[in-house]
Coordinates of C-alpha atoms in Angstrom, one line a residue:
Chain O
M182 CA 176.7 -42.7 71.4
G183 CA 176.8 -46.4 71.4
C184 CA 179.4 -48.7 69.9
A185 CA 176.9 -50.0 67.4
L186 CA 176.4 -46.6 66.0
T187 CA 180.2 -46.1 65.7
R188 CA 180.5 -49.5 64.0
N189 CA 177.7 -48.5 61.6
I190 CA 179.3 -45.3 60.7
L191 CA 182.7 -46.9 60.2
L192 CA 181.1 -49.5 58.1
F193 CA 179.5 -46.8 56.0
V194 CA 182.8 -45.0 55.7
S195 CA 184.6 -48.2 54.7
F196 CA 181.9 -49.0 52.2
L197 CA 182.3 -45.6 50.5
S198 CA 186.0 -45.8 50.7
V199 CA 186.3 -49.0 48.6
G200 CA 189.0 -48.4 46.0
A201 CA 190.3 -45.3 47.7
P202 CA 193.8 -45.3 49.3
V203 CA 194.1 -46.4 52.8
L204 CA 193.1 -43.6 55.1
A205 CA 196.3 -41.9 56.2
Q206 CA 196.7 -40.3 59.5
E207 CA 198.9 -37.6 57.9
V208 CA 197.1 -35.1 55.8
D209 CA 197.6 -35.5 52.1
M210 CA 198.2 -31.9 51.0
T211 CA 197.5 -32.6 47.4
R212 CA 194.5 -34.7 47.9
S213 CA 191.7 -34.5 45.3
G214 CA 188.7 -36.5 44.4
Q215 CA 185.4 -37.1 46.1
P216 CA 185.3 -37.0 49.8
V217 CA 183.7 -39.6 52.1
Y218 CA 180.2 -38.3 53.1
I219 CA 179.3 -39.1 56.7
E220 CA 175.7 -39.3 57.8
S221 CA 174.7 -37.8 61.0
V222 CA 172.2 -39.2 63.4
P223 CA 169.5 -37.1 64.9
V224 CA 169.5 -36.7 68.7
D225 CA 166.4 -35.8 70.5
D226 CA 165.3 -34.9 73.9
E227 CA 162.3 -36.1 76.0
R228 CA 160.3 -33.1 75.1
R229 CA 156.7 -34.0 74.1
R230 CA 154.0 -32.0 72.4
D231 CA 150.8 -31.6 74.3
N232 CA 148.1 -33.7 72.9
W233 CA 145.4 -31.2 73.7
V234 CA 145.9 -27.7 72.3
G235 CA 143.2 -25.0 72.0
Q236 CA 141.5 -22.0 73.2
L237 CA 138.3 -21.2 75.1
G238 CA 136.8 -17.8 74.8
V239 CA 133.8 -15.8 75.5
G240 CA 132.7 -12.4 74.2
M241 CA 130.0 -10.3 72.6
N242 CA 129.0 -11.2 69.1
I243 CA 127.0 -9.5 66.3
S244 CA 125.9 -11.5 63.3
P245 CA 123.1 -11.6 60.8
E246 CA 120.1 -13.5 61.9
F247 CA 120.3 -15.7 58.9
L248 CA 122.1 -16.0 55.6
G249 CA 121.2 -12.9 53.7
S250 CA 119.5 -11.1 56.5
G251 CA 119.7 -7.4 57.0
A252 CA 118.9 -7.7 60.7
H253 CA 121.6 -8.6 63.2
E254 CA 121.6 -10.3 66.5
F255 CA 123.7 -9.1 69.4
N256 CA 124.5 -11.9 71.9
L257 CA 127.0 -13.5 74.1
R258 CA 129.0 -16.1 72.3
T259 CA 131.6 -18.7 73.2
D260 CA 134.7 -19.3 71.1
V261 CA 135.8 -22.9 71.4
R262 CA 138.7 -24.3 69.4
I263 CA 140.3 -27.6 70.5
T264 CA 142.7 -29.8 68.7
Y265 CA 143.8 -33.3 69.7
K266 CA 147.1 -34.6 68.5
D267 CA 147.1 -32.1 65.8
T268 CA 144.6 -34.3 64.0
F269 CA 141.1 -34.0 65.4
F270 CA 139.6 -30.6 65.9
L271 CA 136.5 -28.9 67.2
E272 CA 136.0 -25.3 66.1
N273 CA 132.7 -23.8 67.3
N274 CA 130.1 -25.3 64.9
K275 CA 132.6 -27.4 63.1
I276 CA 134.3 -30.7 63.8
G277 CA 136.8 -32.6 61.7
A278 CA 139.9 -34.6 61.3
V279 CA 143.1 -33.9 59.4
L280 CA 143.8 -36.9 57.1
T281 CA 146.9 -35.6 55.4
S282 CA 149.5 -33.2 56.6
R283 CA 152.3 -32.3 54.3
R284 CA 154.7 -29.4 54.1
F285 CA 152.3 -27.2 52.0
L286 CA 149.0 -29.0 52.4
R287 CA 146.7 -30.1 55.2
A288 CA 143.5 -31.7 54.2
G289 CA 140.8 -33.8 55.7
V290 CA 137.1 -34.2 56.5
I291 CA 134.9 -31.7 58.2
A292 CA 131.3 -31.4 59.4
R293 CA 129.3 -28.4 60.5
L294 CA 126.0 -27.3 61.8
H295 CA 124.6 -24.7 59.4
G296 CA 122.1 -22.3 60.9
G297 CA 118.8 -22.0 59.2
R298 CA 116.1 -19.4 59.0
R299 CA 113.5 -19.3 61.8
D300 CA 109.9 -18.5 61.1
D301 CA 109.5 -16.2 64.0
L302 CA 111.4 -13.4 62.3
I303 CA 109.7 -10.1 62.6
H304 CA 111.2 -8.3 59.7
D305 CA 108.8 -7.3 57.1
N306 CA 110.7 -8.6 54.1
V307 CA 110.9 -12.1 55.5
A308 CA 108.0 -12.3 57.8
D309 CA 106.2 -14.7 55.5
A310 CA 109.3 -16.6 54.4
D311 CA 109.4 -20.3 54.9
D312 CA 111.3 -21.8 57.8
V313 CA 114.6 -23.4 57.0
G314 CA 115.9 -25.7 59.7
D315 CA 119.4 -26.0 61.0
T316 CA 121.3 -28.4 58.8
V317 CA 124.2 -30.8 59.3
E318 CA 126.6 -30.6 56.4
L319 CA 129.5 -33.0 55.7
G320 CA 132.5 -31.9 53.7
V321 CA 136.1 -31.8 53.0
F322 CA 138.7 -29.1 53.5
A323 CA 142.2 -28.3 52.3
G324 CA 144.6 -25.6 53.3
T325 CA 147.9 -24.5 52.2
S326 CA 150.3 -22.0 53.7
L327 CA 153.4 -20.2 52.5
Y328 CA 155.1 -18.7 55.5
K329 CA 152.5 -16.3 56.9
L330 CA 150.3 -16.4 53.8
F331 CA 147.5 -18.9 53.9
L332 CA 144.7 -20.2 51.7
S333 CA 142.0 -22.6 52.6
A334 CA 138.9 -24.1 51.0
E335 CA 136.0 -26.0 52.6
A336 CA 133.3 -27.8 50.6
Y337 CA 130.1 -29.0 52.2
W338 CA 127.1 -31.1 51.2
G339 CA 123.8 -31.0 53.1
V340 CA 122.9 -34.3 54.6
S341 CA 120.0 -33.7 57.0
G342 CA 117.2 -32.8 54.8
A343 CA 117.1 -29.0 54.8
H344 CA 119.0 -28.9 51.5
D345 CA 120.8 -31.4 49.3
G346 CA 123.0 -28.7 47.8
M347 CA 126.7 -28.1 48.0
S348 CA 128.7 -25.0 49.0
L349 CA 132.3 -24.0 48.7
E350 CA 134.1 -21.4 50.7
I351 CA 137.6 -20.2 49.8
E352 CA 139.5 -17.6 51.8
G353 CA 143.1 -16.4 52.1
G354 CA 145.0 -14.0 54.3
Y355 CA 148.2 -13.0 55.8
L356 CA 149.5 -12.8 59.4
F357 CA 151.1 -9.6 60.5
E358 CA 153.0 -9.7 63.8
L359 CA 153.0 -6.0 64.5
N360 CA 154.9 -6.5 67.7
S361 CA 155.5 -9.3 70.1
S362 CA 152.0 -9.2 71.6
F363 CA 149.8 -7.9 68.8
K364 CA 148.7 -9.8 65.7
L365 CA 146.6 -8.6 62.8
V366 CA 145.1 -10.9 60.2
P367 CA 143.4 -9.5 57.2
L368 CA 141.7 -12.0 54.9
I369 CA 139.3 -12.1 52.0
G370 CA 137.1 -14.9 50.8
I371 CA 134.4 -16.0 48.4
S372 CA 131.6 -18.5 48.6
F373 CA 130.0 -20.6 45.9
A374 CA 126.9 -22.7 46.1
S375 CA 124.9 -25.1 43.9
D376 CA 121.4 -24.5 42.6
D377 CA 119.8 -26.5 45.4
Y378 CA 121.6 -24.7 48.1
M379 CA 120.8 -21.3 46.6
Q380 CA 117.1 -22.3 46.2
T381 CA 116.9 -23.2 49.9
Y382 CA 118.4 -20.0 51.2
F383 CA 117.6 -17.4 48.6
G384 CA 114.8 -18.9 46.4
V385 CA 111.0 -18.8 46.6
A386 CA 109.0 -21.8 45.5
S387 CA 106.2 -21.3 43.0
G388 CA 102.8 -20.9 44.5
H389 CA 104.1 -19.0 47.6
D390 CA 101.4 -16.9 49.3
S391 CA 103.5 -13.8 49.7
Y392 CA 106.3 -13.9 47.2
A393 CA 106.7 -14.3 43.6
A394 CA 108.6 -17.4 42.6
Y395 CA 112.3 -16.9 42.5
K396 CA 114.8 -19.4 41.3
P397 CA 118.4 -18.3 41.9
K398 CA 121.2 -19.8 39.9
G399 CA 124.2 -21.5 41.5
G400 CA 127.6 -19.9 41.5
A401 CA 129.4 -17.3 43.5
Y402 CA 127.0 -15.8 46.0
E403 CA 129.0 -13.9 48.6
M404 CA 132.3 -12.2 49.0
H405 CA 133.7 -11.2 52.3
A406 CA 136.6 -9.4 53.9
E407 CA 137.6 -9.8 57.5
L408 CA 140.1 -8.2 59.9
S409 CA 140.9 -10.1 63.1
L410 CA 143.1 -8.8 65.9
E411 CA 144.7 -10.5 68.8
Q412 CA 146.3 -8.7 71.7
R413 CA 148.3 -11.0 74.0
L414 CA 147.4 -10.1 77.6
A415 CA 149.5 -12.7 79.3
K416 CA 151.1 -16.0 78.5
N417 CA 147.8 -17.8 78.2
W418 CA 145.3 -14.9 77.7
L419 CA 144.3 -13.1 74.6
L420 CA 142.0 -10.2 73.8
K421 CA 140.5 -11.1 70.5
G422 CA 138.4 -9.2 68.1
S423 CA 137.2 -9.5 64.5
V424 CA 135.1 -7.6 62.0
R425 CA 133.8 -9.1 58.9
F426 CA 131.9 -7.5 56.0
S427 CA 130.2 -9.6 53.3
K428 CA 128.4 -8.7 50.2
L429 CA 125.9 -10.8 48.4
K430 CA 126.4 -11.4 44.7
D431 CA 124.4 -12.2 41.6
S432 CA 121.3 -14.4 42.3
A433 CA 121.7 -14.0 46.0
F434 CA 121.8 -10.3 45.6
D435 CA 118.4 -10.3 43.9
S436 CA 116.7 -12.6 46.3
P437 CA 113.6 -11.2 48.0
F438 CA 115.0 -12.1 51.4
A439 CA 118.2 -10.1 50.8
R440 CA 116.8 -6.8 49.5
E441 CA 116.9 -5.2 52.9
S442 CA 120.6 -5.7 53.2
R443 CA 122.9 -6.9 50.5
A444 CA 125.9 -6.2 52.7
Q445 CA 126.2 -7.8 56.1
A446 CA 128.5 -7.5 59.0
R447 CA 129.8 -9.7 61.8
A448 CA 131.9 -8.8 64.7
F449 CA 133.2 -10.4 67.8
A450 CA 135.2 -9.2 70.8
G451 CA 136.1 -11.3 73.7
V452 CA 138.7 -12.8 76.0
V453 CA 140.3 -16.1 75.2
W454 CA 142.2 -18.5 77.3
L455 CA 144.9 -20.5 75.5
F456 CA 145.8 -24.0 76.7
Chain M
M140 CA 189.5 -17.0 27.2
H141 CA 189.7 -13.6 28.7
R142 CA 187.6 -14.8 31.6
R143 CA 190.0 -17.7 32.2
L144 CA 193.0 -15.4 32.1
F145 CA 191.2 -13.1 34.5
R146 CA 190.6 -15.9 36.8
T147 CA 194.2 -17.1 36.7
V148 CA 195.4 -13.6 37.5
L149 CA 192.8 -13.4 40.3
S150 CA 193.9 -16.8 41.6
A151 CA 197.5 -15.7 41.6
G152 CA 196.6 -12.5 43.3
S153 CA 194.5 -14.3 45.9
L154 CA 197.2 -16.8 46.6
L155 CA 199.6 -13.9 47.3
A156 CA 197.0 -12.2 49.4
V157 CA 196.4 -15.4 51.4
L158 CA 200.1 -15.9 51.8
A159 CA 200.5 -12.3 52.8
A160 CA 197.6 -12.5 55.2
S161 CA 199.1 -15.5 56.9
G162 CA 202.4 -13.7 57.4
A163 CA 203.5 -11.8 60.5
A164 CA 201.2 -9.1 61.7
R165 CA 202.3 -5.5 61.4
A166 CA 203.3 -4.0 64.7
G167 CA 200.9 -1.4 66.0
D168 CA 197.8 -2.8 64.5
I169 CA 196.8 -4.9 67.5
P170 CA 198.3 -3.3 70.6
D171 CA 197.0 -5.8 73.2
V172 CA 198.3 -8.9 71.4
V173 CA 201.6 -10.4 72.3
R174 CA 203.6 -11.1 69.1
P175 CA 204.6 -14.6 68.5
Q176 CA 208.3 -15.5 68.3
A177 CA 209.5 -16.3 64.8
S178 CA 210.1 -19.9 65.7
E179 CA 206.6 -20.6 66.9
A180 CA 205.5 -22.3 63.8
Q181 CA 208.4 -24.8 64.0
D182 CA 207.7 -25.7 67.6
E183 CA 204.5 -27.5 67.0
T184 CA 203.5 -29.8 64.3
R185 CA 200.4 -30.3 62.2
P186 CA 198.5 -33.2 63.8
S187 CA 200.3 -36.5 63.5
A188 CA 200.1 -39.9 65.1
Q189 CA 203.5 -39.7 66.6
G190 CA 202.6 -39.4 70.2
A191 CA 201.8 -36.8 72.8
K192 CA 202.9 -33.4 71.7
A193 CA 201.3 -30.1 71.1
I194 CA 199.5 -29.9 67.8
L195 CA 198.2 -27.0 65.8
L196 CA 194.8 -27.2 64.3
N197 CA 193.3 -24.6 61.9
V198 CA 189.5 -24.3 62.0
L199 CA 187.7 -22.1 59.6
S200 CA 184.1 -21.0 60.1
Y201 CA 182.5 -19.3 57.1
N202 CA 179.0 -18.2 56.4
I203 CA 179.1 -18.4 52.6
Q204 CA 175.7 -16.7 52.0
G205 CA 174.6 -19.5 49.7
L206 CA 171.0 -18.4 49.8
P207 CA 168.7 -20.0 47.4
S208 CA 167.7 -18.3 44.1
P209 CA 166.2 -15.9 43.5
I210 CA 167.1 -14.3 46.8
K211 CA 170.7 -14.5 45.6
S212 CA 171.6 -15.4 42.1
N213 CA 174.7 -16.2 40.1
K214 CA 176.4 -17.8 43.2
T215 CA 178.4 -20.5 41.5
P216 CA 181.4 -18.3 40.5
L217 CA 181.6 -17.2 44.1
F218 CA 181.5 -20.8 45.4
E219 CA 184.1 -21.7 42.8
R220 CA 186.4 -18.9 44.0
I221 CA 186.0 -20.0 47.6
A222 CA 186.9 -23.5 46.6
Q223 CA 189.8 -22.3 44.6
I224 CA 191.2 -20.4 47.6
L225 CA 190.9 -23.5 49.7
R226 CA 192.6 -25.6 47.0
E227 CA 195.4 -23.1 46.7
R228 CA 195.9 -23.1 50.4
R229 CA 196.0 -26.9 50.4
E230 CA 198.7 -26.8 47.8
A231 CA 200.6 -24.3 49.9
G232 CA 200.2 -26.6 52.9
N233 CA 198.3 -24.1 55.1
Q234 CA 194.7 -25.1 54.5
P235 CA 192.3 -25.2 57.5
A236 CA 192.1 -28.8 58.6
I237 CA 188.5 -28.3 59.5
V238 CA 186.0 -26.1 57.7
L239 CA 182.6 -25.2 59.1
L240 CA 180.2 -23.8 56.5
Q241 CA 176.9 -22.0 57.2
E242 CA 174.2 -21.0 54.7
A243 CA 175.3 -23.6 52.2
F244 CA 171.7 -23.9 51.2
D245 CA 172.2 -24.0 47.5
S246 CA 173.1 -27.4 46.0
E247 CA 175.9 -25.7 44.1
A248 CA 177.6 -25.0 47.4
S249 CA 178.5 -28.7 47.6
L250 CA 181.3 -28.0 45.1
I251 CA 183.2 -26.4 48.0
A252 CA 182.9 -29.7 49.9
E253 CA 183.8 -31.8 46.9
T254 CA 186.6 -30.0 45.1
T255 CA 188.8 -28.8 47.9
G256 CA 190.5 -32.0 48.9
Y257 CA 188.8 -32.7 52.2
G258 CA 188.6 -36.4 52.9
Y259 CA 185.5 -36.3 55.0
V260 CA 182.3 -34.3 54.6
L261 CA 179.4 -34.1 57.0
K262 CA 176.4 -32.3 55.8
G263 CA 173.8 -31.0 58.2
P264 CA 170.2 -32.0 58.2
G265 CA 168.1 -31.3 55.1
R266 CA 164.7 -29.7 55.2
K267 CA 162.9 -32.9 55.7
A268 CA 164.9 -33.9 58.8
R269 CA 163.1 -31.3 60.9
S270 CA 162.3 -31.6 64.5
E271 CA 158.6 -32.3 65.2
K272 CA 158.7 -31.0 68.7
G273 CA 157.6 -27.6 70.0
Q274 CA 154.3 -25.8 69.7
V275 CA 153.5 -23.5 66.9
H276 CA 153.9 -20.0 68.0
W277 CA 150.7 -18.2 68.9
A278 CA 151.4 -15.4 66.4
L279 CA 151.5 -18.0 63.6
Q280 CA 148.2 -19.7 64.4
T281 CA 145.6 -18.9 61.9
R282 CA 141.9 -18.5 62.6
K283 CA 141.3 -22.1 61.5
N284 CA 142.6 -24.9 63.6
Y285 CA 143.5 -27.2 60.8
M286 CA 145.5 -24.4 59.1
S287 CA 148.0 -24.0 61.9
F288 CA 151.0 -25.9 60.6
K289 CA 152.5 -27.2 63.8
D290 CA 155.8 -27.9 62.1
P291 CA 157.0 -24.7 60.4
Q292 CA 157.5 -25.2 56.7
K293 CA 161.2 -25.6 55.9
F294 CA 162.1 -24.4 52.5
T295 CA 165.8 -25.2 52.9
G296 CA 167.9 -27.5 55.0
S297 CA 170.2 -26.4 57.8
G298 CA 172.9 -25.1 55.3
L299 CA 175.6 -26.6 57.5
Y300 CA 178.7 -28.5 56.4
I301 CA 181.7 -29.8 58.3
L302 CA 184.7 -30.6 56.1
S303 CA 187.6 -32.4 57.6
D304 CA 191.0 -33.6 56.7
Y305 CA 190.7 -36.2 59.5
P306 CA 188.3 -39.1 59.9
I307 CA 184.9 -38.2 61.3
V308 CA 184.1 -41.2 63.4
E309 CA 180.8 -40.1 64.8
A310 CA 178.2 -37.5 63.8
Q311 CA 175.0 -36.3 65.4
H312 CA 172.7 -33.4 64.8
K313 CA 169.8 -31.7 66.5
A314 CA 167.4 -29.7 64.4
F315 CA 165.9 -26.9 66.4
D316 CA 162.3 -27.4 67.5
S317 CA 159.5 -25.6 65.8
D318 CA 159.2 -23.0 68.5
M319 CA 162.9 -22.3 68.6
C320 CA 162.9 -20.0 65.6
A321 CA 161.4 -16.6 64.7
G322 CA 160.5 -14.9 61.5
I323 CA 162.0 -15.8 58.2
D324 CA 164.7 -17.9 59.9
C325 CA 162.0 -20.5 60.5
L326 CA 162.0 -21.3 56.7
S327 CA 165.4 -23.0 57.1
N328 CA 165.9 -26.1 59.2
K329 CA 168.5 -24.6 61.5
A330 CA 170.3 -27.1 63.6
I331 CA 173.4 -28.0 65.6
L332 CA 175.8 -30.3 63.9
L333 CA 178.4 -32.4 65.7
A334 CA 181.4 -34.2 64.2
R335 CA 183.6 -36.3 66.3
V336 CA 187.0 -36.1 64.6
E337 CA 189.9 -38.4 65.1
V338 CA 192.8 -35.9 65.0
P339 CA 196.2 -37.6 64.8
G340 CA 198.2 -37.0 67.9
L341 CA 195.2 -36.8 70.2
N342 CA 194.3 -39.8 72.3
T343 CA 190.7 -38.8 72.3
P344 CA 188.5 -37.6 69.5
L345 CA 187.9 -33.9 69.2
D346 CA 184.3 -32.7 69.1
I347 CA 183.6 -30.1 66.4
I348 CA 180.2 -28.3 66.5
N349 CA 178.9 -26.1 63.8
S350 CA 175.7 -24.1 64.1
H351 CA 173.8 -21.1 62.7
F352 CA 171.5 -19.3 65.1
N353 CA 168.5 -17.1 64.5
S354 CA 169.3 -13.8 63.0
R355 CA 168.1 -10.6 64.5
S356 CA 166.7 -7.8 62.3
S357 CA 166.8 -9.8 59.1
A358 CA 164.4 -12.3 60.7
K359 CA 161.6 -9.7 60.2
A360 CA 159.9 -10.6 63.5
P361 CA 159.2 -8.8 66.7
S362 CA 162.4 -8.4 68.7
K363 CA 161.1 -10.2 71.7
H364 CA 160.2 -13.3 69.7
V365 CA 163.6 -13.3 68.0
L366 CA 165.5 -12.9 71.3
R367 CA 163.4 -15.7 72.9
A368 CA 164.1 -18.0 69.9
H369 CA 167.8 -17.2 70.1
Q370 CA 167.8 -18.0 73.9
K371 CA 166.0 -21.3 73.2
Q372 CA 168.6 -22.2 70.6
T373 CA 171.4 -21.4 73.1
D374 CA 169.7 -23.6 75.7
T375 CA 169.5 -26.4 73.2
L376 CA 173.2 -26.1 72.4
A377 CA 173.9 -26.3 76.1
W378 CA 171.7 -29.4 76.4
F379 CA 173.3 -30.9 73.3
M380 CA 176.8 -30.5 74.7
D381 CA 175.8 -31.8 78.1
K382 CA 174.4 -34.9 76.5
L383 CA 177.1 -35.6 73.9
C384 CA 180.3 -33.8 74.7
V385 CA 181.0 -34.9 78.2
N386 CA 184.7 -35.7 78.2
A387 CA 185.9 -34.6 74.8
P388 CA 187.7 -31.4 74.0
V389 CA 185.3 -29.3 72.0
I390 CA 185.6 -26.6 69.4
V391 CA 182.3 -24.8 68.6
G392 CA 182.1 -22.5 65.6
G393 CA 179.5 -20.9 63.5
D394 CA 177.3 -17.9 62.8
F395 CA 175.8 -17.5 66.3
N396 CA 174.3 -14.0 65.6
T397 CA 175.6 -12.9 68.9
K398 CA 176.7 -9.4 67.9
Q399 CA 173.9 -8.0 70.2
S400 CA 175.4 -7.9 73.7
E401 CA 172.2 -9.3 75.3
R402 CA 172.4 -12.3 73.1
Y403 CA 176.2 -12.8 73.7
Q404 CA 175.9 -12.5 77.4
Y405 CA 173.1 -15.1 77.5
F406 CA 175.1 -17.4 75.3
R407 CA 178.2 -17.1 77.5
S408 CA 176.3 -17.6 80.7
A409 CA 174.6 -20.7 79.4
L410 CA 177.6 -22.4 77.9
P411 CA 180.8 -23.1 79.7
L412 CA 183.0 -22.2 76.8
V413 CA 186.0 -20.1 76.2
D414 CA 185.7 -17.4 73.5
A415 CA 188.7 -18.0 71.2
A416 CA 189.0 -14.3 70.6
E417 CA 189.0 -13.4 74.2
D418 CA 191.5 -16.1 74.9
C419 CA 193.7 -14.9 72.0
L420 CA 193.6 -11.3 73.1
T421 CA 194.3 -12.0 76.8
P422 CA 197.5 -10.0 77.7
G423 CA 200.4 -12.3 77.9
R424 CA 199.1 -14.9 75.4
S425 CA 201.2 -15.9 72.5
C426 CA 198.5 -15.2 70.0
R427 CA 198.2 -12.9 67.1
L428 CA 195.6 -11.7 64.7
G429 CA 195.8 -11.8 61.0
A430 CA 197.5 -8.9 59.2
E431 CA 194.2 -7.2 58.2
T432 CA 192.1 -8.5 61.1
V433 CA 190.7 -5.9 63.4
R434 CA 190.4 -6.7 67.0
E435 CA 186.6 -5.9 67.3
T436 CA 185.8 -8.1 64.3
V437 CA 187.0 -11.1 66.1
L438 CA 185.7 -10.1 69.6
Y439 CA 182.2 -8.7 69.8
N440 CA 181.4 -6.9 66.6
T441 CA 180.8 -10.1 64.7
N442 CA 178.2 -12.8 64.5
D443 CA 180.8 -15.4 63.4
K444 CA 182.5 -16.8 66.5
Q445 CA 184.5 -19.7 67.7
F446 CA 184.6 -21.1 71.2
F447 CA 186.4 -24.1 72.8
R448 CA 186.4 -26.2 75.9
D449 CA 189.4 -28.1 77.0
T450 CA 189.5 -31.2 79.3
A451 CA 191.5 -32.7 82.0
G452 CA 193.5 -34.4 79.4
Y453 CA 194.1 -31.6 76.9
S454 CA 194.3 -27.9 77.1
I455 CA 193.5 -25.7 74.2
V456 CA 194.6 -22.2 73.4
A457 CA 194.1 -20.0 70.4
T458 CA 197.4 -19.0 68.7
H459 CA 196.1 -17.1 65.6
I460 CA 192.8 -15.6 64.5
E461 CA 192.1 -14.2 61.1
R462 CA 189.1 -12.8 59.3
N463 CA 189.7 -13.9 55.7
F464 CA 187.9 -14.4 52.4
S465 CA 187.6 -10.7 52.0
E466 CA 188.4 -10.4 48.3
K467 CA 185.8 -9.5 45.7
L468 CA 185.1 -11.3 42.5
D469 CA 184.0 -9.0 39.6
G470 CA 183.2 -6.5 42.2
R471 CA 181.1 -8.8 44.3
P472 CA 182.1 -9.9 47.8
L473 CA 182.4 -13.7 48.1
S474 CA 179.8 -13.5 50.9
D475 CA 178.3 -11.0 53.3
H476 CA 180.4 -12.6 56.0
L477 CA 184.1 -13.0 56.3
G478 CA 185.8 -16.2 57.1
Y479 CA 186.7 -16.7 60.8
E480 CA 189.7 -18.8 61.1
V481 CA 191.4 -19.8 64.3
T482 CA 194.6 -21.8 64.8
Y483 CA 194.4 -23.8 68.0
K484 CA 197.2 -25.3 69.9
I485 CA 196.0 -28.5 71.6
M486 CA 198.3 -29.8 74.3
P487 CA 198.2 -32.9 76.4
R488 CA 198.4 -32.1 80.1
D489 CA 200.7 -33.9 82.5
S490 CA 198.3 -36.3 84.2
Q491 CA 200.4 -36.3 87.4
T492 CA 200.8 -32.6 87.9
G493 CA 198.2 -31.1 85.7
T494 CA 200.9 -29.0 84.0
Q495 CA 201.5 -28.9 80.3
Q496 CA 204.0 -31.3 78.8
W497 CA 205.2 -28.7 76.4
A498 CA 207.1 -25.6 76.9
A499 CA 205.5 -22.5 75.5
P500 CA 207.7 -20.9 72.8

């Protein structure tokens, strides 16, 4: 500790001691009154955080072919999550930046590529449905955490033409460390959407050749519950799995495209490398 | 009125208890300890500026369990009683010259610092003075990147205080990095706190370190994580001392949560310190335990500990150890810990021969 530091502390002590008796070397056994508060200085090491943190994974995935679909695809899927300086992040189909990071709040901007509905689907109930292209959506997010409890919200607006609507997804969960290498995270969530968004994915325009016109209303359209598990295999390797069930609600529930399956499932199992 | 009377009676009783506890130990309680001679207390002095002679220094380490409400409620009377005991001891002239408090999270705990006559108070880092180093533990990463709070949320500060009768001329702290904690302990900003104290009679300042390490079962985290966090904290203390306490005599006290032998062994192997209790209980040492202090509760069956390291200029020995603050107030213990108070004899060495200048009593 340098002399300047010592001088500053002594100055601080002297400043606070104005009016007090001269500091005696011997202890005053009957001393009373306010003490002199000393401020400590933080000392730090050379340790640095890695700028790049993330995980790269690959595994088998099952998911609905499109929003509201009763048919599921089974395919190989990558799981890519990368963060730069704890600010910029890429998470599979999402990219974003944290603009504010406080003790209980992290918030920022986010964009995602939202999968559409292809016209080559073979299922009877949507064989004549209109194609909905993939859509770029811009949005904002906010998340809070209380120890192992977390709650997050993401709001998106369509910007690339497929829809001009808005959607909001809220989910919360809890982290269970069952042992030093096994983690279990149950969570539940709910999704809301505007009229425009609902019309794009669940509605039928008037004059359609195969379907009667259907105009769903905005509001809560899906609830989901998910259980994810991670088993630590080694310092940088994880075995990762997740199962998610979702159920359509209200107007989405009554959509002609969702009649085959109003409950949907997603699952992933793979190996992940942490860096 | 009745309450005041009750407190007065309690105060008088406590004073008697403290005085009794500081008296001679009963023979037979502690077979391995060499009893002090009656004249020991007169042979050394409390610290003074009158030159090189052995001095006695009382250091109390006390985890006051000042957990924030609602985890623990109605704490103020307990803090007041602790402060009262320290005041009464000051009036009797046998107060600890230096007090290390842990778990002084609640703002009301500051009354112990402010009403007990200590001239100098060093408070450990608050919750905002956290370290921003270390990666978030894998087990605490959520499924969304932006939701992984890299800096664990600190709900409380470090809970550390150092109270001193003597001037604190320098002070430093190191908050543990975000990956140096496990479980619920991560909610407080645990740290290492150093006070460099100008003790009269010593030609060099004395370094006093206070800390509170990660708990074990109460952390509610997998045991491997908890042990690893504790080891990292130990490594950090070793680094801290290497960096800051190079030539000074050092006394290290606190709640180190080293009751588990694996933790204690790692701590001892990483830090070149003398366990004050081991030193005291070494056969042939002129050291005694308090009247109601049990040998195991100062040695290994305790999380509260004190250690020291002497230098080429000064040797340090423990002359008395006592577990105190054992009374109850309205049926409630003052804390879930006892005080751990050590009297040290600090002696200048003969620079020519390396022998002590003083004659042991």
